[in-house]
Short mmCIF file of C-alpha atoms and ligand atoms in Angstrom, two decimals:
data_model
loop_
_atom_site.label_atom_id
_atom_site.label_comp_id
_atom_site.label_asym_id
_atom_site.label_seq_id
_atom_site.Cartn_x
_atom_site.Cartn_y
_atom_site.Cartn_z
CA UNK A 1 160.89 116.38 130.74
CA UNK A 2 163.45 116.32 127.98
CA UNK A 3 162.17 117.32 124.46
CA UNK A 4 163.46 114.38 121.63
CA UNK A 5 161.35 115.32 118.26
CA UNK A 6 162.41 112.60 115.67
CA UNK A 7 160.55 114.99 112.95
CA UNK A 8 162.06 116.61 109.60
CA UNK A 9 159.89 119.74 110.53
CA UNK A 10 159.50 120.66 114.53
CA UNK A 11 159.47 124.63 114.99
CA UNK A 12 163.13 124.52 116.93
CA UNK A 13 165.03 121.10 116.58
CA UNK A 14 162.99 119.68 113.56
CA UNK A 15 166.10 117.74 111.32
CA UNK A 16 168.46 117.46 113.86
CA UNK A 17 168.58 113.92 113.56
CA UNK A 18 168.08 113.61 109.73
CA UNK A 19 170.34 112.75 107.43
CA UNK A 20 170.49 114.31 104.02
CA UNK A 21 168.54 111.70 101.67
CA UNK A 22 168.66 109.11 104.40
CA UNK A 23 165.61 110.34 106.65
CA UNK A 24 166.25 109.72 110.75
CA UNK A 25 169.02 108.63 112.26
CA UNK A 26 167.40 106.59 115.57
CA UNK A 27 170.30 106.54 116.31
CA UNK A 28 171.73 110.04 117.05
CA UNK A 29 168.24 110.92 118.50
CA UNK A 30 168.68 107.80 121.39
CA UNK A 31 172.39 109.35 121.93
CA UNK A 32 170.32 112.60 122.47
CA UNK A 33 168.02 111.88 124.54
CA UNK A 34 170.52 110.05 126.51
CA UNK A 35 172.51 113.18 127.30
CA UNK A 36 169.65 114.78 128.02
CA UNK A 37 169.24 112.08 130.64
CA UNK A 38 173.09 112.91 131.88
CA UNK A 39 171.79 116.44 131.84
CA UNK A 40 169.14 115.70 134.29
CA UNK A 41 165.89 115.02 132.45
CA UNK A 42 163.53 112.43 134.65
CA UNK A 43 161.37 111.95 131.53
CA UNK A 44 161.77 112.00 128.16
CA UNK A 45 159.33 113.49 125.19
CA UNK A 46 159.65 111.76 122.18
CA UNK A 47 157.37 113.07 119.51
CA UNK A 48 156.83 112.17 115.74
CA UNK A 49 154.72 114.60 114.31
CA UNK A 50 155.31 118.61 114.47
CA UNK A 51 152.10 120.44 115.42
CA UNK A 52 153.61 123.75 114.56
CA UNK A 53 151.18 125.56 111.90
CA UNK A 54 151.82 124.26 108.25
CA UNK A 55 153.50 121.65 109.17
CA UNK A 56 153.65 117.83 107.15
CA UNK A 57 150.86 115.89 107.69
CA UNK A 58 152.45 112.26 108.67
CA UNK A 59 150.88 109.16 108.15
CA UNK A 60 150.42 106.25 111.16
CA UNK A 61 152.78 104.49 110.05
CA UNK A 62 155.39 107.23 109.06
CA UNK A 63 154.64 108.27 112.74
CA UNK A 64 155.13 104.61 113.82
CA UNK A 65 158.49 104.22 112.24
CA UNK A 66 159.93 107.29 113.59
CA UNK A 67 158.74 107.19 116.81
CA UNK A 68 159.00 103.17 118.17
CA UNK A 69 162.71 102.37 117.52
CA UNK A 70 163.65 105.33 119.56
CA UNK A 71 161.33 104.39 122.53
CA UNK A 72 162.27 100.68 122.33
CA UNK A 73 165.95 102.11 122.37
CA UNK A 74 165.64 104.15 125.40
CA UNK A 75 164.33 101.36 127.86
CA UNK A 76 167.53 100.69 128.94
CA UNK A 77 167.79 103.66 130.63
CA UNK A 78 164.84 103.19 133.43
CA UNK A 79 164.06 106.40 132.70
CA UNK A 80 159.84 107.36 132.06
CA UNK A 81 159.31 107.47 128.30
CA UNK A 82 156.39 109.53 127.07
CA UNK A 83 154.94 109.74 123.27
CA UNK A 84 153.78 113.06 121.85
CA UNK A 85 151.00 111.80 119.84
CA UNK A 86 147.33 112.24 118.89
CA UNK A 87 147.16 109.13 116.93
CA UNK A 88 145.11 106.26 118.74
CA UNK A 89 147.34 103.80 116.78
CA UNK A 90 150.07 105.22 117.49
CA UNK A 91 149.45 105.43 121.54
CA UNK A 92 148.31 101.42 121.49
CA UNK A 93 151.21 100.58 119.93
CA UNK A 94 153.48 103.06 121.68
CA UNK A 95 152.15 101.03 125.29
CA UNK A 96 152.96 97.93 123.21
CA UNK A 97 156.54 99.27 123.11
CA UNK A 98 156.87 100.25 126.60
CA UNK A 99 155.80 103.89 127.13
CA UNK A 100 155.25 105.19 129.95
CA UNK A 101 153.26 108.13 129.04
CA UNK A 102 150.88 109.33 126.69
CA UNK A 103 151.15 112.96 125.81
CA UNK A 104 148.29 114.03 123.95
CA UNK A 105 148.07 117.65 122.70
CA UNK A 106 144.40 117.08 121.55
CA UNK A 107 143.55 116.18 125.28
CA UNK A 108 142.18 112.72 124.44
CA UNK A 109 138.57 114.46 123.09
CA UNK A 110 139.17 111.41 119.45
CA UNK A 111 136.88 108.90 121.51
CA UNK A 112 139.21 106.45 120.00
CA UNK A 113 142.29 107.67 121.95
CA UNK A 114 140.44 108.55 125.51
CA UNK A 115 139.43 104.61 124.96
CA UNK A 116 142.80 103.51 124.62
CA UNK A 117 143.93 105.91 127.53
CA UNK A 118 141.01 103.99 129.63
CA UNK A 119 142.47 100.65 128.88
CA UNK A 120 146.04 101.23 129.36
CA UNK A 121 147.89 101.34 132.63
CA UNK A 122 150.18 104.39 131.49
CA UNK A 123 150.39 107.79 132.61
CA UNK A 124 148.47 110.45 130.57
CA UNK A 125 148.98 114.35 129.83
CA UNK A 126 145.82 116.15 129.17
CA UNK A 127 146.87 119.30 127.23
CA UNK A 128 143.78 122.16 125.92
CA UNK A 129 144.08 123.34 122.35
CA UNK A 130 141.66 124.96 120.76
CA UNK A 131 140.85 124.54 117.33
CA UNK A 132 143.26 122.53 115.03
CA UNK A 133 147.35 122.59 114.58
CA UNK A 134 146.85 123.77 110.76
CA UNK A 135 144.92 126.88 111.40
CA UNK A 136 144.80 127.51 115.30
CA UNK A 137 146.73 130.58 115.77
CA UNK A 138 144.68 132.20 112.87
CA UNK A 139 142.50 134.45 115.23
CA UNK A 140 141.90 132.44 118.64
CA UNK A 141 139.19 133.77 120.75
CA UNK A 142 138.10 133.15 124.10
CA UNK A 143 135.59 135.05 126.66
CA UNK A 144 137.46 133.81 129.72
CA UNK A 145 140.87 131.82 129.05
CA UNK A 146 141.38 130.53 131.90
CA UNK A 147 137.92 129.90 133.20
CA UNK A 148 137.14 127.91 129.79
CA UNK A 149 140.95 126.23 129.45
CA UNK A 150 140.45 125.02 133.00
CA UNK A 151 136.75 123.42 132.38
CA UNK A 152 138.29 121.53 129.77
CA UNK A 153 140.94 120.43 131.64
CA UNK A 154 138.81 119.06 134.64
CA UNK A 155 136.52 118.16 132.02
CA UNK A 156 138.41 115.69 130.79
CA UNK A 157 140.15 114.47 133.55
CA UNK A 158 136.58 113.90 135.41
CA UNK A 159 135.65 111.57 132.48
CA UNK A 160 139.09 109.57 132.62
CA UNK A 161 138.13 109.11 136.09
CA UNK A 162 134.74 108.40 135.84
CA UNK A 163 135.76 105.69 133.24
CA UNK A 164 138.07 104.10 135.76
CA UNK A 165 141.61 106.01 135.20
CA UNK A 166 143.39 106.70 138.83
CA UNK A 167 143.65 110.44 139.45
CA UNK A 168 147.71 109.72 140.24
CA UNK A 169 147.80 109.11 136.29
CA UNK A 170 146.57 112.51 134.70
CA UNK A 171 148.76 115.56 134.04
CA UNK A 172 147.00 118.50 132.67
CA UNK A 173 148.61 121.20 130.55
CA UNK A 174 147.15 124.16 129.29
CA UNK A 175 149.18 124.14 126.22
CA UNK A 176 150.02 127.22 125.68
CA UNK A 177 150.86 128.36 122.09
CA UNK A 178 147.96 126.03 120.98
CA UNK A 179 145.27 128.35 119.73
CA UNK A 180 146.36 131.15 122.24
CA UNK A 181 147.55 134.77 121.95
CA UNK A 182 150.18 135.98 123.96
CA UNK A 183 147.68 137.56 126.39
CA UNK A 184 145.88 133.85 126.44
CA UNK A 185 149.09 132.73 126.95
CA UNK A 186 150.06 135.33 129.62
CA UNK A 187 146.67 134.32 131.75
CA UNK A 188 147.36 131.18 131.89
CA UNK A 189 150.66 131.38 132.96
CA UNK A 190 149.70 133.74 135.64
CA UNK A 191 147.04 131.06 136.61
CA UNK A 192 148.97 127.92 137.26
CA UNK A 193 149.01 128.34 140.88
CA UNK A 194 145.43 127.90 140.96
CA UNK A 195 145.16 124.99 138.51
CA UNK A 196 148.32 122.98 139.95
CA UNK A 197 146.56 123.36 143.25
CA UNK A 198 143.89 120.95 141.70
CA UNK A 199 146.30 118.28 140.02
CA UNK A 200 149.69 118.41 138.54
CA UNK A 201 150.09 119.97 135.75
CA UNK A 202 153.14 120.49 132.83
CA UNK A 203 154.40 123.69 131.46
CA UNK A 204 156.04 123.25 127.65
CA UNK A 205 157.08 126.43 126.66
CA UNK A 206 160.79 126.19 125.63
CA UNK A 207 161.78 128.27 122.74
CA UNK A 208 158.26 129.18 121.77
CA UNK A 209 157.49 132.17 120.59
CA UNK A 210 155.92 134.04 123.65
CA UNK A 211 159.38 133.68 124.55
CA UNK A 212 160.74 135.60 121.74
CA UNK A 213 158.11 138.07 122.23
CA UNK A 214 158.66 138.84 126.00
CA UNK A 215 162.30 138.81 125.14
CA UNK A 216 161.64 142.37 123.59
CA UNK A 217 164.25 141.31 120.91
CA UNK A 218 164.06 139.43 117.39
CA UNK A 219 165.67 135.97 117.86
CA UNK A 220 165.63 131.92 116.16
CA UNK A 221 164.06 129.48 118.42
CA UNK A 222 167.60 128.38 119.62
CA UNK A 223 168.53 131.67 120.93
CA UNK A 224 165.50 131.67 123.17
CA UNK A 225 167.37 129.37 126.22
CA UNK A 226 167.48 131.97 129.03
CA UNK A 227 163.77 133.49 128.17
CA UNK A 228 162.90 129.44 128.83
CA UNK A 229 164.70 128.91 131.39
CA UNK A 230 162.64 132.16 133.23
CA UNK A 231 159.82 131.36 131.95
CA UNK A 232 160.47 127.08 133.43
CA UNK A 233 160.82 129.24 136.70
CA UNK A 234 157.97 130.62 137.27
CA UNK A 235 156.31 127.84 136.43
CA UNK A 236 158.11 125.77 139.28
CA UNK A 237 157.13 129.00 141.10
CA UNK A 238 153.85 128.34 140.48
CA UNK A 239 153.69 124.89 141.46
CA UNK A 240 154.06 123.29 138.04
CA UNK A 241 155.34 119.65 138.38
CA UNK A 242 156.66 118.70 134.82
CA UNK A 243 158.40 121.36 132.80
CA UNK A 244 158.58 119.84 129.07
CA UNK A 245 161.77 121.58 127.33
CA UNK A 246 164.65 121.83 124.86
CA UNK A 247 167.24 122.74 127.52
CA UNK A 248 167.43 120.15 129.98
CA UNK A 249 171.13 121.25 131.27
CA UNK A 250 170.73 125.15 131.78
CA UNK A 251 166.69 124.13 133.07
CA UNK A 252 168.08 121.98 135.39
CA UNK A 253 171.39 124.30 136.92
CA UNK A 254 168.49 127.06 137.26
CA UNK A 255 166.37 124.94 139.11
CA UNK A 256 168.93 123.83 141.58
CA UNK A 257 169.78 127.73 142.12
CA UNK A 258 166.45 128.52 142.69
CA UNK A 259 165.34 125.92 144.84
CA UNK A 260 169.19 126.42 147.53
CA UNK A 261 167.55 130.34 147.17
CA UNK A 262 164.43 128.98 148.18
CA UNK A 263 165.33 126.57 150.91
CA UNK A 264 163.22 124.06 149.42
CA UNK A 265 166.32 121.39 148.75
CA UNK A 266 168.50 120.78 145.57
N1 HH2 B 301 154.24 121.71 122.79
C1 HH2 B 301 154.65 121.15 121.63
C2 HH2 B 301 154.47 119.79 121.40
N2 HH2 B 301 153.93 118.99 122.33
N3 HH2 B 301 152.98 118.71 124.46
C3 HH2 B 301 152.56 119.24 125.62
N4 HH2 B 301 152.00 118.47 126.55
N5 HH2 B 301 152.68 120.57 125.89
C4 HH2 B 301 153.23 121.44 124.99
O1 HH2 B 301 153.30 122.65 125.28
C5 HH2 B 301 153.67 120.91 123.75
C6 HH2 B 301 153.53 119.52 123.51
C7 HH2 B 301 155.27 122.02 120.61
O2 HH2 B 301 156.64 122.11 120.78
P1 HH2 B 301 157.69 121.19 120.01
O3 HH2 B 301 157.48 119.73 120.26
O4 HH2 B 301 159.05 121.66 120.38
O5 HH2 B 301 157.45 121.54 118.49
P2 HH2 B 301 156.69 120.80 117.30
O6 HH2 B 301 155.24 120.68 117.64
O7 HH2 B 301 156.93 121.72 116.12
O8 HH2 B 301 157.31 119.44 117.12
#
């Protein structure tokens, strides 16, 4: 899953398609996300709204305008589209556009958005975060991580069920970086085998900063590649199905390596 964030202010490629006084260029961010599709990606990201701590709150419709053209101009390429939002608004009229996907980093708990992922037909990606974007790596605490990340997750996807959604739809992520520590973070990535046994799950970790930390060295977001690109690894290792990222080229070489290595096929 390629990465496309059409936002002024995402933690590693916020601006990149904004023009000085001019706001986004759709644009350059469809010509993005189409290499990224000539780099490999099976699934595109796009997202309209940074969740990074103190970022700009965006309005619907600012969220709307950024986020639609691009989707309506990626179609073409048959390729599955999914929206990064938590906006009920924005996921009914994101379907409206033609997404395929609705990736929700508040896990659908707004009863207004787990009622619009009932009604639609698309697929959906259940991610954990605990507490809110603004303040949620202030002091997160947990008993057991991964025993109380994992009830949420099958949580969740129990009720979509129960309220009619097909089991094939639901991706669960334990989205790490949102209200975790490194050591949260370092569970959980240690227990993906266990959860991906019970239904697919993504990994979005690219460039974050447990990379940059387990990297032993000081470094921008953009210098994190080859910590991602382990990191993408052993979540494949682990059974992970959809690994969200900024790197869609090196992700992609390293997966091919590993998987001749492995003898599981290129
Ligand atoms: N991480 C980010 C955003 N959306 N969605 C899922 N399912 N899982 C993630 O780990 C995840 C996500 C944060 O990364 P990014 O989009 O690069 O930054 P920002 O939130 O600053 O736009």
């Amino acid at each position: 899953m390629g990465i496309v964030n059409v936002t002024p202010d995402s933690f590693s490629d916020g601006g990149q398609f904004w023009a000085p006084g001019q706001g986004l260029d759709t644009a350059r961010a469809i010509a993005h996300a189409e290499q990224l599709v000539a780099e490999g990606a099976d699934i595109l990201d796009i997202g309209g709204e940074s969740t990074r701590p103190g970022a700009e709150p965006v309005s619907v419709q600012q969220e709307c305008d950024r986020v639609l053209p691009v989707v309506e101009g990626l179609r073409h390429l048959g390729r599955p589209i999914s929206v990064d939002t938590r906006r009920p608004e924005v996921m009914r009229q994101a379907i409206a556009c033609g997404a395929d996907m609705i990736n929700d980093v508040n896990g659908f708990r707004d009863p207004e958005a787990f009622a619009v992922a009932v009604g639609a037909q698309c697929g959906l990606c259940v991610m954990h975060m605990q507490g809110e974007p603004q303040t949620m790596q202030d002091a997160p605490v947990y008993t057991d991580v991964v025993a109380e990340v994992t009830a949420f997750l099958m949580a969740q996807r129990d009720a979509l069920m129960a309220s009619g959604v097909q089991r094939e739809r639901i991706v669960l992520d334990p989205g790490f970086g949102f209200g975790k520590t490194l050591e949260h973070n370092l569970a959980l990535m240690r227990a993906l085998g266990a959860l991906s046994a019970r239904q697919p799950i993504l990994v979005g970790v690219s460039r974050k900063r447990m990379i940059g930390a387990l990297m032993g060295v000081p470094s921008e977001p953009h210098e994190r590649v080859s910590g991602s690109v382990a990191a993408a690894l052993w979540a494949a290792a682990q059974g992970a199905q959809v690994l969200r990222v900024h790197d869609v080229r090196a992700t992609v070489q390293a997966l091919s390596v590993w998987r001749g290595l492995s003898g599981s096929g290129v």
